[in-house]
Structures are given as structure tokens and as C-alpha cells.
Amino acid sequence: MKSNWRKAVLIYPKFDTPNTFWSYETSLRLYSPCSEFGLPKRLLPPLGLLGLYRYLKPYYDAVVLIDRNVDPRALTDQLQCGDHVYLGGMAAQGEGLLADAIVAKQRGCLVIAGGTAISKQSPLNGIADHLIENEAEGVIGALLAGLTDGCAKPYYQGFPAEPADFFKPDYSALNLDNYVHMAIQISRGCPEKCEFCDIPARFGKSFRVTPLKDTEASFKQLADLGWTGPIFIVDDNFIGNPRRALETLKNLYAIGESIGVHLPKYTELTLRIADPTPIMAELRDWFRKTNFTTSFYGVETPNKAALEETDKRQNLRGDLSIAEKLKFISEQTGAGVLMGMIFGFDNDSDETVDEFIAFINETHVPIVMVGLLNALPETKLMERLLKEGRFIQSSSCNNSDGVINFIPMNFSIQQAEKNYLRILRGIYAPAAYFKRVREHLRLFSTDYANKGRGRWENTMTVVKILTGQYGRLFWQQLPLAHHIARQRYGFNVAGYGQLMAEFFSLCGQYSHFITQTENLAVQLEQRHYQLWQQYSWKEMLSSPIAGVELKKQDDQSEILDQITVELASGYKMTGTRVDVLRSFSGFYLESLIKTTNAQASLSLVDAVEMEISALAQAAGHRPEILGSSGLGPVEKPLRELFAAEPSYLQQTRRVIKKVQAKTCAN
């Protein structure tokens, strides 16, 4: 297996924006001890590269892993004697990936890049020698064989790997003291069908579980290396297959018993965990037993019509409201809740902002990641927005940058971003945040101690929190937290101490969230908006057409001519005549669905008839798109086009469901 290669250098690039919601950079910089090189610690290690590190060791004399987020040393020095450089990262590291690839090429290294940032449109094309898109396990062997015999391909399309082939992380590759939490992946894939989510496209809907022996080996290695802090189980949806999830929890309990400690854990899952079924009740019980101290839930929005719109119907199951489900989960598991929320759905409006804020502030959830909706590649949302002409630019994949990458339905881009700031200020106002903290402290279990820090380090952290920038605010909240801890635990030193530690942790995290909010306010003040960015999509479609330019004439049919339509707002829509006309016909189609009471079970023939009627109305109001002859001469080829399009009927049915959801909500 050993080749004649001396050294592989694995690089995890810097994040383009180091201080994001998930980085906790402000809190770590203010309150946590520095990393070995004097920089703030990072929340999590580069798990994907830890697995690649172990896989590559038999092929090279030496393999080194560099996390550029904690290691400030000159990259050129660390590339010495490196035969191959492996870059891995996410879209939020796009600039760092490109910069490090250029440095490596200048040093004469062969560059291989992978990770979720890679696509056929990646700017790394033409710079990196080889690219791997999506999961690498199924193609890494072919790449290495190609490197050996000189016939490696420039682009490898990864595919969902078999669990036995999942990369197995080697945590000895890094100094664990540079990180606050560790990461382990147990399963991949998610069976849900949320319109905005790219997980099913990237990792599949099937639920694939890491073999028990590999999971056990990861926990054992971390224990052997002295790790006692929290572990993020980085699964796409931990309960995607409830039976397998239950088996996993029982295995985790056995692993904890065998290594002598049930390390604190957290993961991502759906609100299905609150379902009133025997399997979910058993899962909730085992979450407590295995020391899941918190977990992240994709709540998205309290707007029922928006949940229907985005196919997040699992949040609407059962008799409990979403807020009641969240409280029930904490009562049953003793765990805290992290909540993911999204604003910017088609059923959102300026009027729903206050409802959004009020919903969050009525829960017991202190930490809420709110992001503006963004369309990601390979998602149904991206597909729909492209067809509607609303998509603007690629997403930064930074949930907290306050940027929306399409034109919202009911408010402008400018207003969407102002609404976002209004939401953050509404939920991270001191009174609102600490009210949620107090509700959280009344439910949070202290059954297991988090031994992630020594007593001296904990003491110094508390001192920094109480004497820092927000110290006065935290002192004001301290008596209320003390009262709750005494009510719950009396003079039980362990329980009282652990609950107060949770309070101080949430104080420390608040520093990060409020700093993020105020930084965003400054950024928004400096943003300049073009005229078209001050229009909602509804307003855009009622804007006069300033001009139509023929870009490319189609030999077969006029309706397939490529055109660019410029609106009076300055916004330009490019596509075939029929695609542009369909952008304008959407409202007419929704009106027809309402008046005819169309059902999602309609036939293809009925769907085509309805579409033609909507297009005829749009063509009557927008004659510039098809010309003076109108729809009549092209009606026959249009019918043939729609009847031959496999996804057409499904698209129409989605519109019907959207209209029905909006009607029910009203």
C-alpha cells in the first residue's frame, strides 16, 4: 500500500468570516483560555480531515493536519517537503480554500480539494489538480491509484458511501486543547423533504449508521487522549430512523459504561421526538440516560403556512403547539434546546415579524440561531426560485450574515434584512434573553456533571464573565439564577453548582450573540441597495416592462427563444419566453386554483389546462414577452412542452398545496 510519497499536508482553511453565530468567537476570545498558538480556541475540530488523516497514513511517510483557524504559522513553511496537499472545507471557507490552494500551487505541490464547498462551478476548477464533490470514501481509492499511475481524473463525483467505508477519525492528529468541543459522526442522511435543505441531495435520504466498533473506537480514543468535554454528534438527523436511533443510544450508553464516563453530548434532530408514540417515548428516556445535555431542533418558523410551504410538516404533527413540544422535550429528557429559525418564506411578511419574535420569547430556549432563508444548490427551493426568476446569487452559507440571496415574495431585500435585525434585537434584548434563560434553568437537568474544565479554569472563566464588558448585566441577573438554583437544589452543592455553571455559560454565550447583533447593525447601515432591491417580488411583477432583448433565437419554437426582460425597477430576468412568462403567470395560476377549488390529485391534462389559462392572462397583461400575436399561435407547442415535462405535474401540485396552506392559515 505504501507509495513513494513522502508527505501529505491536510489543510482546513480559515473561515471567510471568522466571527459567525456558530463560531462563538467573541465568547471564546473573551472568556476561554487561548489555543497553543495564542489565538482563540475553536468550537469544533475539522472532523472530515481527521478521518482522511487516518485513511492516508499508510500511503505516506508522514501526514500532517493543519487547522488554519488555530494555527497562524506561515503556510509556506509547513508545506516544505509536501508531495500532496489535501484541502477540505465548506462553502463558508470558499475564500480560504482558494487562497490556500494558490499558495500550495506556488510551492509546487499537487493540490486535491474536497468537502461540501466543491461543485463543478467551484473557482477551484483550474487551480486545484483534482476535485472531489460530496462524500469522498467511494472515490478516494481511485484517486490514489490514479496518482500512482499518472491517470488521475481532474474531477471525482462522490456518492453515498457504505457505513463500513466511512472514514474513521484519528483525534491524535490535532492538539485537542485547541477546541472547546469534539465531534463524532454516527449516521448520515435524512428522510425528510424540507424544500430549503440540501442534506438529502448531498448525503441521501437513506439512514446510514457507522458500525458500532468504529463509534466505540472514537469514544475510546478520545477518553485515552484525556478528553472529558462535550461531544457534538454531527448527524444530519439523529432520529431519521427511530429504531436505529434507539439502538445507537443503547450502544452509546454501553460505551459510556465501558470507558467509565458518559461524556456530555448534543446533536441535531427533529421535533418528531415529541410525538406521542411508544418509540419516541423510549428515545426520550434514552437521551437522558446517555447524557445528551442539549440538542438542536430545526423549528424554522411558527408560521403554519410557511411550514406547509417548505414541506416541514413534521413540525405540525400532533396536538401540541411547537412551544409546547419544546417544553415537553426538556421535561422528558432534562436536556436544553437549541433552536434553528428561518425568516423569509413566501408566507412571511412584515406583519409576521412580531409573531416570530413573540414565539421565541415565549419559549424556554435561550440560544436561537435565526437566519434569513437562502436557496442552496441541489434544493427544491433553488429549483423553484430559478424557474420563477427570483434567484440572485450564491449563498455564503454563513447563516448569520444577514443576506438573503433571492427576492422575497412580500417584502424587498432591503426590508428582509431590516426585519432580520429587528428579530435579533427582539430576541437578544437583555430582558427577553434572560427571561428565557430563567425558564431554561427551571427545566434543565444536572444529572451528569460536565467535566470539560478544571476547577481553576472554571473559576477564572466566571471571574472574566462577571468583570467583563457585560458584567453589570450579569450581576443583575445573578440573584434570579441563584434563587432558581436554591429552589431546585437547596443546599445540594453538586446540583446547585451545576445549575449555576449553566447560568454562567449562558452569560458567556450572550456576549457573543449581542456582539453579533450589533456588528450586523453596523453592516446594514453601510449597505447600499439598488432600486430593484427595494421591491418585493409581488411589486416587481406589477412593475412596467422597460424593454425586451432577444438573446438567442430558437430554431424549433418561438416560445424557447432566450430573452432578457428589464423591468422599470432595473431588475433583469433572463430565460426562455415561456419561462419568463411563467414568472408573471404565478399569481394568475394561484387565483385559478382558488376559484376552481383545484385539488393536488388533479390530472396532468387538468394541470396543463390551468397553466395555459394562467399564461393567457399573463400574456394579455404582458404582451411584450410573446409579441403582439399573443399566446394563440404558440398554445399547441406549449401544451406539448408541459405534457412532456416529467416534473411539471409535481410542480403544479406543490403550488396547489401552497395555496391550500395559505387558505388554512387565514
mmCIF file of C-alpha atoms in Angstrom, residues 349-648:
data_model
loop_
_atom_site.group_PDB
_atom_site.id
_atom_site.type_symbol
_atom_site.label_atom_id
_atom_site.label_comp_id
_atom_site.label_asym_id
_atom_site.label_seq_id
_atom_site.Cartn_x
_atom_site.Cartn_y
_atom_site.Cartn_z
ATOM 1 C CA SER A 349 -44.469 39.321 5.690
ATOM 2 C CA ASP A 350 -43.651 42.478 7.626
ATOM 3 C CA GLU A 351 -46.666 41.652 9.790
ATOM 4 C CA THR A 352 -45.294 38.238 10.851
ATOM 5 C CA VAL A 353 -42.080 39.693 12.328
ATOM 6 C CA ASP A 354 -43.714 40.465 15.679
ATOM 7 C CA GLU A 355 -45.283 36.974 15.779
ATOM 8 C CA PHE A 356 -41.838 35.479 15.089
ATOM 9 C CA ILE A 357 -40.232 37.415 17.960
ATOM 10 C CA ALA A 358 -43.111 36.732 20.345
ATOM 11 C CA PHE A 359 -42.982 32.999 19.645
ATOM 12 C CA ILE A 360 -39.282 32.779 20.505
ATOM 13 C CA ASN A 361 -39.642 34.869 23.643
ATOM 14 C CA GLU A 362 -42.490 32.682 24.900
ATOM 15 C CA THR A 363 -40.256 29.585 24.869
ATOM 16 C CA HIS A 364 -37.628 28.430 27.365
ATOM 17 C CA VAL A 365 -34.924 28.413 24.663
ATOM 18 C CA PRO A 366 -32.097 30.907 25.314
ATOM 19 C CA ILE A 367 -29.964 30.173 22.242
ATOM 20 C CA VAL A 368 -31.742 30.658 18.933
ATOM 21 C CA MET A 369 -29.953 30.620 15.586
ATOM 22 C CA VAL A 370 -32.055 32.849 13.313
ATOM 23 C CA GLY A 371 -31.072 33.102 9.674
ATOM 24 C CA LEU A 372 -32.566 34.619 6.571
ATOM 25 C CA LEU A 373 -33.779 31.976 4.140
ATOM 26 C CA ASN A 374 -31.182 31.185 1.455
ATOM 27 C CA ALA A 375 -31.501 28.972 -1.598
ATOM 28 C CA LEU A 376 -28.737 26.343 -1.711
ATOM 29 C CA PRO A 377 -27.629 24.275 -4.720
ATOM 30 C CA GLU A 378 -29.433 20.981 -5.366
ATOM 31 C CA THR A 379 -32.504 22.005 -3.329
ATOM 32 C CA LYS A 380 -36.138 22.194 -4.421
ATOM 33 C CA LEU A 381 -36.113 25.810 -3.278
ATOM 34 C CA MET A 382 -33.257 26.682 -5.635
ATOM 35 C CA GLU A 383 -35.014 24.870 -8.486
ATOM 36 C CA ARG A 384 -38.249 26.790 -7.869
ATOM 37 C CA LEU A 385 -36.650 30.210 -7.486
ATOM 38 C CA LEU A 386 -34.590 29.769 -10.649
ATOM 39 C CA LYS A 387 -37.752 28.974 -12.606
ATOM 40 C CA GLU A 388 -39.541 31.955 -11.087
ATOM 41 C CA GLY A 389 -36.647 34.299 -11.915
ATOM 42 C CA ARG A 390 -36.111 35.279 -8.269
ATOM 43 C CA PHE A 391 -32.674 33.785 -7.564
ATOM 44 C CA ILE A 392 -29.890 36.375 -7.329
ATOM 45 C CA GLN A 393 -26.576 34.962 -6.122
ATOM 46 C CA SER A 394 -24.887 32.020 -4.437
ATOM 47 C CA SER A 395 -25.251 31.773 -0.676
ATOM 48 C CA SER A 396 -22.283 32.478 1.579
ATOM 49 C CA CYS A 397 -23.563 29.591 3.763
ATOM 50 C CA ASN A 398 -22.996 31.859 6.770
ATOM 51 C CA ASN A 399 -26.385 31.643 8.498
ATOM 52 C CA SER A 400 -25.843 34.887 10.367
ATOM 53 C CA ASP A 401 -24.568 37.321 7.708
ATOM 54 C CA GLY A 402 -27.982 38.944 7.268
ATOM 55 C CA VAL A 403 -28.041 38.379 3.495
ATOM 56 C CA ILE A 404 -30.918 36.860 1.525
ATOM 57 C CA ASN A 405 -29.975 35.504 -1.907
ATOM 58 C CA PHE A 406 -33.306 35.824 -3.695
ATOM 59 C CA ILE A 407 -36.148 38.328 -3.985
ATOM 60 C CA PRO A 408 -38.702 37.687 -1.212
ATOM 61 C CA MET A 409 -42.388 37.467 -2.040
ATOM 62 C CA ASN A 410 -43.906 40.037 0.325
ATOM 63 C CA PHE A 411 -41.068 42.434 1.138
ATOM 64 C CA SER A 412 -37.939 43.719 -0.531
ATOM 65 C CA ILE A 413 -34.398 42.503 0.006
ATOM 66 C CA GLN A 414 -33.702 45.705 1.920
ATOM 67 C CA GLN A 415 -36.734 45.189 4.149
ATOM 68 C CA ALA A 416 -35.912 41.492 4.676
ATOM 69 C CA GLU A 417 -32.519 42.417 6.060
ATOM 70 C CA LYS A 418 -34.004 45.149 8.270
ATOM 71 C CA ASN A 419 -36.578 42.649 9.541
ATOM 72 C CA TYR A 420 -33.758 40.238 10.351
ATOM 73 C CA LEU A 421 -32.004 42.820 12.522
ATOM 74 C CA ARG A 422 -35.315 43.629 14.199
ATOM 75 C CA ILE A 423 -35.760 39.947 15.065
ATOM 76 C CA LEU A 424 -32.258 39.619 16.525
ATOM 77 C CA ARG A 425 -32.690 42.732 18.636
ATOM 78 C CA GLY A 426 -36.078 41.473 19.782
ATOM 79 C CA ILE A 427 -34.790 38.108 20.994
ATOM 80 C CA TYR A 428 -31.375 39.192 22.303
ATOM 81 C CA ALA A 429 -32.603 42.215 24.233
ATOM 82 C CA PRO A 430 -31.391 41.536 27.811
ATOM 83 C CA ALA A 431 -34.876 41.242 29.331
ATOM 84 C CA ALA A 432 -36.049 38.812 26.639
ATOM 85 C CA TYR A 433 -32.909 36.664 26.643
ATOM 86 C CA PHE A 434 -32.621 36.291 30.414
ATOM 87 C CA LYS A 435 -36.323 35.563 30.784
ATOM 88 C CA ARG A 436 -35.722 32.568 28.500
ATOM 89 C CA VAL A 437 -32.592 31.691 30.497
ATOM 90 C CA ARG A 438 -34.622 31.543 33.715
ATOM 91 C CA GLU A 439 -37.249 29.304 32.108
ATOM 92 C CA HIS A 440 -34.443 27.069 30.841
ATOM 93 C CA LEU A 441 -32.881 26.818 34.318
ATOM 94 C CA ARG A 442 -36.208 25.643 35.745
ATOM 95 C CA LEU A 443 -36.209 22.648 33.358
ATOM 96 C CA PHE A 444 -32.535 21.813 32.814
ATOM 97 C CA SER A 445 -31.283 18.580 34.373
ATOM 98 C CA THR A 446 -27.958 18.400 36.212
ATOM 99 C CA ASP A 447 -27.912 14.605 36.436
ATOM 100 C CA TYR A 448 -24.469 14.426 34.860
ATOM 101 C CA ALA A 449 -21.560 16.744 35.513
ATOM 102 C CA ASN A 450 -19.647 18.279 32.617
ATOM 103 C CA LYS A 451 -16.017 17.704 33.482
ATOM 104 C CA GLY A 452 -14.697 19.596 30.475
ATOM 105 C CA ARG A 453 -12.746 22.121 32.533
ATOM 106 C CA GLY A 454 -10.781 22.049 35.729
ATOM 107 C CA ARG A 455 -11.991 23.929 38.819
ATOM 108 C CA TRP A 456 -9.377 26.678 38.431
ATOM 109 C CA GLU A 457 -10.259 27.244 34.774
ATOM 110 C CA ASN A 458 -13.968 27.370 35.637
ATOM 111 C CA THR A 459 -13.321 29.904 38.398
ATOM 112 C CA MET A 460 -11.266 32.145 36.124
ATOM 113 C CA THR A 461 -13.961 31.983 33.442
ATOM 114 C CA VAL A 462 -16.644 33.104 35.921
ATOM 115 C CA VAL A 463 -14.413 35.975 37.076
ATOM 116 C CA LYS A 464 -13.924 37.112 33.467
ATOM 117 C CA ILE A 465 -17.666 36.906 32.805
ATOM 118 C CA LEU A 466 -18.603 38.968 35.874
ATOM 119 C CA THR A 467 -15.902 41.599 35.357
ATOM 120 C CA GLY A 468 -16.089 41.905 31.577
ATOM 121 C CA GLN A 469 -17.945 44.233 29.225
ATOM 122 C CA TYR A 470 -21.382 42.915 30.184
ATOM 123 C CA GLY A 471 -20.513 42.194 33.812
ATOM 124 C CA ARG A 472 -23.030 44.659 35.268
ATOM 125 C CA LEU A 473 -25.869 42.992 33.355
ATOM 126 C CA PHE A 474 -24.776 39.536 34.529
ATOM 127 C CA TRP A 475 -24.547 40.708 38.159
ATOM 128 C CA GLN A 476 -28.143 41.961 37.851
ATOM 129 C CA GLN A 477 -29.286 38.533 36.654
ATOM 130 C CA LEU A 478 -27.240 36.560 39.201
ATOM 131 C CA PRO A 479 -29.707 36.778 42.170
ATOM 132 C CA LEU A 480 -32.545 35.465 39.984
ATOM 133 C CA ALA A 481 -30.453 32.491 38.852
ATOM 134 C CA HIS A 482 -29.337 31.871 42.446
ATOM 135 C CA HIS A 483 -32.977 31.865 43.580
ATOM 136 C CA ILE A 484 -33.933 29.232 40.975
ATOM 137 C CA ALA A 485 -30.924 27.060 41.858
ATOM 138 C CA ARG A 486 -31.745 27.236 45.580
ATOM 139 C CA GLN A 487 -35.414 26.458 44.892
ATOM 140 C CA ARG A 488 -34.465 23.378 42.900
ATOM 141 C CA TYR A 489 -31.481 22.041 44.856
ATOM 142 C CA GLY A 490 -31.465 23.692 48.264
ATOM 143 C CA PHE A 491 -28.056 23.027 49.788
ATOM 144 C CA ASN A 492 -27.180 20.187 47.417
ATOM 145 C CA VAL A 493 -23.796 21.570 46.410
ATOM 146 C CA ALA A 494 -23.414 19.484 43.249
ATOM 147 C CA GLY A 495 -26.835 20.275 41.784
ATOM 148 C CA TYR A 496 -26.666 23.946 42.752
ATOM 149 C CA GLY A 497 -23.159 24.309 41.339
ATOM 150 C CA GLN A 498 -24.003 22.660 38.038
ATOM 151 C CA LEU A 499 -27.104 24.800 37.504
ATOM 152 C CA MET A 500 -25.136 27.965 38.261
ATOM 153 C CA ALA A 501 -22.431 26.783 35.855
ATOM 154 C CA GLU A 502 -25.148 26.544 33.190
ATOM 155 C CA PHE A 503 -26.206 30.112 34.014
ATOM 156 C CA PHE A 504 -22.654 31.447 33.673
ATOM 157 C CA SER A 505 -22.215 29.552 30.411
ATOM 158 C CA LEU A 506 -25.315 31.259 29.005
ATOM 159 C CA CYS A 507 -23.983 34.621 30.203
ATOM 160 C CA GLY A 508 -20.754 33.978 28.330
ATOM 161 C CA GLN A 509 -22.619 32.991 25.189
ATOM 162 C CA TYR A 510 -24.805 36.094 25.397
ATOM 163 C CA SER A 511 -21.694 38.233 24.875
ATOM 164 C CA HIS A 512 -21.263 36.563 21.501
ATOM 165 C CA PHE A 513 -24.865 36.905 20.351
ATOM 166 C CA ILE A 514 -25.276 40.555 21.314
ATOM 167 C CA THR A 515 -21.937 41.409 19.671
ATOM 168 C CA GLN A 516 -23.066 39.597 16.520
ATOM 169 C CA THR A 517 -26.289 41.597 16.534
ATOM 170 C CA GLU A 518 -24.612 44.976 16.907
ATOM 171 C CA ASN A 519 -21.986 44.132 14.269
ATOM 172 C CA LEU A 520 -24.819 43.286 11.879
ATOM 173 C CA ALA A 521 -26.489 46.632 12.629
ATOM 174 C CA VAL A 522 -23.298 48.436 11.580
ATOM 175 C CA GLN A 523 -23.029 46.351 8.403
ATOM 176 C CA LEU A 524 -26.638 47.042 7.415
ATOM 177 C CA GLU A 525 -26.144 50.774 7.882
ATOM 178 C CA GLN A 526 -23.271 50.602 5.391
ATOM 179 C CA ARG A 527 -25.077 48.535 2.755
ATOM 180 C CA HIS A 528 -26.226 50.324 -0.371
ATOM 181 C CA TYR A 529 -29.335 48.979 -2.082
ATOM 182 C CA GLN A 530 -30.125 49.311 -5.762
ATOM 183 C CA LEU A 531 -33.626 50.342 -6.791
ATOM 184 C CA TRP A 532 -34.719 46.786 -7.609
ATOM 185 C CA GLN A 533 -33.591 45.619 -4.151
ATOM 186 C CA GLN A 534 -36.308 47.852 -2.694
ATOM 187 C CA TYR A 535 -39.120 45.894 -4.382
ATOM 188 C CA SER A 536 -40.870 42.747 -3.179
ATOM 189 C CA TRP A 537 -41.478 40.060 -5.803
ATOM 190 C CA LYS A 538 -45.176 40.949 -5.848
ATOM 191 C CA GLU A 539 -44.272 44.582 -6.506
ATOM 192 C CA MET A 540 -41.662 43.526 -9.055
ATOM 193 C CA LEU A 541 -44.186 41.621 -11.143
ATOM 194 C CA SER A 542 -46.506 44.618 -11.290
ATOM 195 C CA SER A 543 -43.626 46.861 -12.366
ATOM 196 C CA PRO A 544 -43.794 48.002 -16.037
ATOM 197 C CA ILE A 545 -41.535 46.289 -18.571
ATOM 198 C CA ALA A 546 -38.870 48.721 -19.777
ATOM 199 C CA GLY A 547 -37.563 46.525 -22.590
ATOM 200 C CA VAL A 548 -37.192 43.027 -24.048
ATOM 201 C CA GLU A 549 -33.942 41.921 -25.687
ATOM 202 C CA LEU A 550 -33.706 38.798 -27.847
ATOM 203 C CA LYS A 551 -30.546 36.958 -26.779
ATOM 204 C CA LYS A 552 -30.833 33.792 -28.863
ATOM 205 C CA GLN A 553 -33.491 32.689 -31.329
ATOM 206 C CA ASP A 554 -34.614 29.063 -31.122
ATOM 207 C CA ASP A 555 -34.827 27.115 -34.376
ATOM 208 C CA GLN A 556 -37.767 24.993 -33.258
ATOM 209 C CA SER A 557 -40.174 27.278 -31.429
ATOM 210 C CA GLU A 558 -40.559 30.956 -30.620
ATOM 211 C CA ILE A 559 -41.505 30.134 -27.032
ATOM 212 C CA LEU A 560 -37.994 28.758 -26.483
ATOM 213 C CA ASP A 561 -36.220 31.945 -27.621
ATOM 214 C CA GLN A 562 -33.781 33.202 -24.996
ATOM 215 C CA ILE A 563 -34.709 36.741 -23.919
ATOM 216 C CA THR A 564 -33.821 39.289 -21.254
ATOM 217 C CA VAL A 565 -36.675 41.337 -19.824
ATOM 218 C CA GLU A 566 -35.771 44.532 -17.982
ATOM 219 C CA LEU A 567 -38.352 45.916 -15.580
ATOM 220 C CA ALA A 568 -38.777 49.582 -14.720
ATOM 221 C CA SER A 569 -37.245 48.764 -11.328
ATOM 222 C CA GLY A 570 -33.978 47.893 -13.084
ATOM 223 C CA TYR A 571 -34.259 44.163 -12.400
ATOM 224 C CA LYS A 572 -33.481 41.869 -15.334
ATOM 225 C CA MET A 573 -34.960 38.435 -15.949
ATOM 226 C CA THR A 574 -33.269 36.104 -18.431
ATOM 227 C CA GLY A 575 -34.684 32.843 -19.774
ATOM 228 C CA THR A 576 -36.887 31.407 -22.473
ATOM 229 C CA ARG A 577 -40.024 33.335 -23.372
ATOM 230 C CA VAL A 578 -42.156 30.687 -21.692
ATOM 231 C CA ASP A 579 -40.051 30.662 -18.511
ATOM 232 C CA VAL A 580 -40.225 34.447 -18.187
ATOM 233 C CA LEU A 581 -43.968 34.422 -18.890
ATOM 234 C CA ARG A 582 -44.453 31.730 -16.223
ATOM 235 C CA SER A 583 -42.781 34.074 -13.724
ATOM 236 C CA PHE A 584 -45.577 36.564 -14.371
ATOM 237 C CA SER A 585 -48.339 33.944 -14.509
ATOM 238 C CA GLY A 586 -47.861 32.589 -10.974
ATOM 239 C CA PHE A 587 -50.430 34.868 -9.381
ATOM 240 C CA TYR A 588 -52.982 34.074 -12.076
ATOM 241 C CA LEU A 589 -52.390 30.360 -11.501
ATOM 242 C CA GLU A 590 -52.962 30.750 -7.747
ATOM 243 C CA SER A 591 -56.160 32.691 -8.429
ATOM 244 C CA LEU A 592 -57.438 29.927 -10.730
ATOM 245 C CA ILE A 593 -56.645 27.296 -8.095
ATOM 246 C CA LYS A 594 -58.734 29.223 -5.566
ATOM 247 C CA THR A 595 -61.702 29.863 -7.859
ATOM 248 C CA THR A 596 -61.843 26.287 -9.191
ATOM 249 C CA ASN A 597 -61.018 24.699 -5.820
ATOM 250 C CA ALA A 598 -58.373 22.582 -7.565
ATOM 251 C CA GLN A 599 -57.014 19.623 -5.609
ATOM 252 C CA ALA A 600 -53.484 18.219 -5.524
ATOM 253 C CA SER A 601 -54.821 14.988 -7.033
ATOM 254 C CA LEU A 602 -55.644 16.702 -10.360
ATOM 255 C CA SER A 603 -54.623 15.029 -13.616
ATOM 256 C CA LEU A 604 -51.869 16.191 -15.949
ATOM 257 C CA VAL A 605 -54.485 17.268 -18.515
ATOM 258 C CA ASP A 606 -56.251 19.470 -15.953
ATOM 259 C CA ALA A 607 -52.938 20.894 -14.754
ATOM 260 C CA VAL A 608 -51.934 21.853 -18.303
ATOM 261 C CA GLU A 609 -55.329 23.492 -18.939
ATOM 262 C CA MET A 610 -54.968 25.554 -15.783
ATOM 263 C CA GLU A 611 -51.421 26.585 -16.695
ATOM 264 C CA ILE A 612 -52.445 27.630 -20.217
ATOM 265 C CA SER A 613 -55.274 29.760 -18.809
ATOM 266 C CA ALA A 614 -52.872 31.461 -16.385
ATOM 267 C CA LEU A 615 -50.318 32.076 -19.150
ATOM 268 C CA ALA A 616 -53.019 33.545 -21.396
ATOM 269 C CA GLN A 617 -53.929 36.057 -18.689
ATOM 270 C CA ALA A 618 -50.259 36.925 -18.131
ATOM 271 C CA ALA A 619 -49.656 37.318 -21.885
ATOM 272 C CA GLY A 620 -52.642 39.654 -22.088
ATOM 273 C CA HIS A 621 -51.153 41.907 -19.430
ATOM 274 C CA ARG A 622 -47.539 41.484 -20.633
ATOM 275 C CA PRO A 623 -47.759 41.433 -24.454
ATOM 276 C CA GLU A 624 -44.092 42.455 -24.763
ATOM 277 C CA ILE A 625 -42.949 38.954 -23.805
ATOM 278 C CA LEU A 626 -44.626 36.997 -26.625
ATOM 279 C CA GLY A 627 -45.279 39.843 -29.046
ATOM 280 C CA SER A 628 -48.494 41.201 -30.480
ATOM 281 C CA SER A 629 -49.746 37.777 -31.631
ATOM 282 C CA GLY A 630 -50.191 36.712 -28.014
ATOM 283 C CA LEU A 631 -50.484 33.145 -26.776
ATOM 284 C CA GLY A 632 -52.695 31.742 -29.546
ATOM 285 C CA PRO A 633 -50.045 30.752 -32.131
ATOM 286 C CA VAL A 634 -47.856 29.051 -29.507
ATOM 287 C CA GLU A 635 -50.585 27.391 -27.449
ATOM 288 C CA LYS A 636 -50.175 23.979 -29.092
ATOM 289 C CA PRO A 637 -46.380 23.729 -28.599
ATOM 290 C CA LEU A 638 -46.876 24.956 -25.032
ATOM 291 C CA ARG A 639 -49.283 22.127 -24.290
ATOM 292 C CA GLU A 640 -46.817 19.635 -25.756
ATOM 293 C CA LEU A 641 -43.971 21.146 -23.737
ATOM 294 C CA PHE A 642 -45.820 20.906 -20.412
ATOM 295 C CA ALA A 643 -47.180 17.425 -21.108
ATOM 296 C CA ALA A 644 -43.649 16.177 -21.851
ATOM 297 C CA GLU A 645 -42.028 17.717 -18.759
ATOM 298 C CA PRO A 646 -41.809 14.970 -16.084
ATOM 299 C CA SER A 647 -41.687 17.354 -13.121
ATOM 300 C CA TYR A 648 -44.435 19.664 -14.349
#
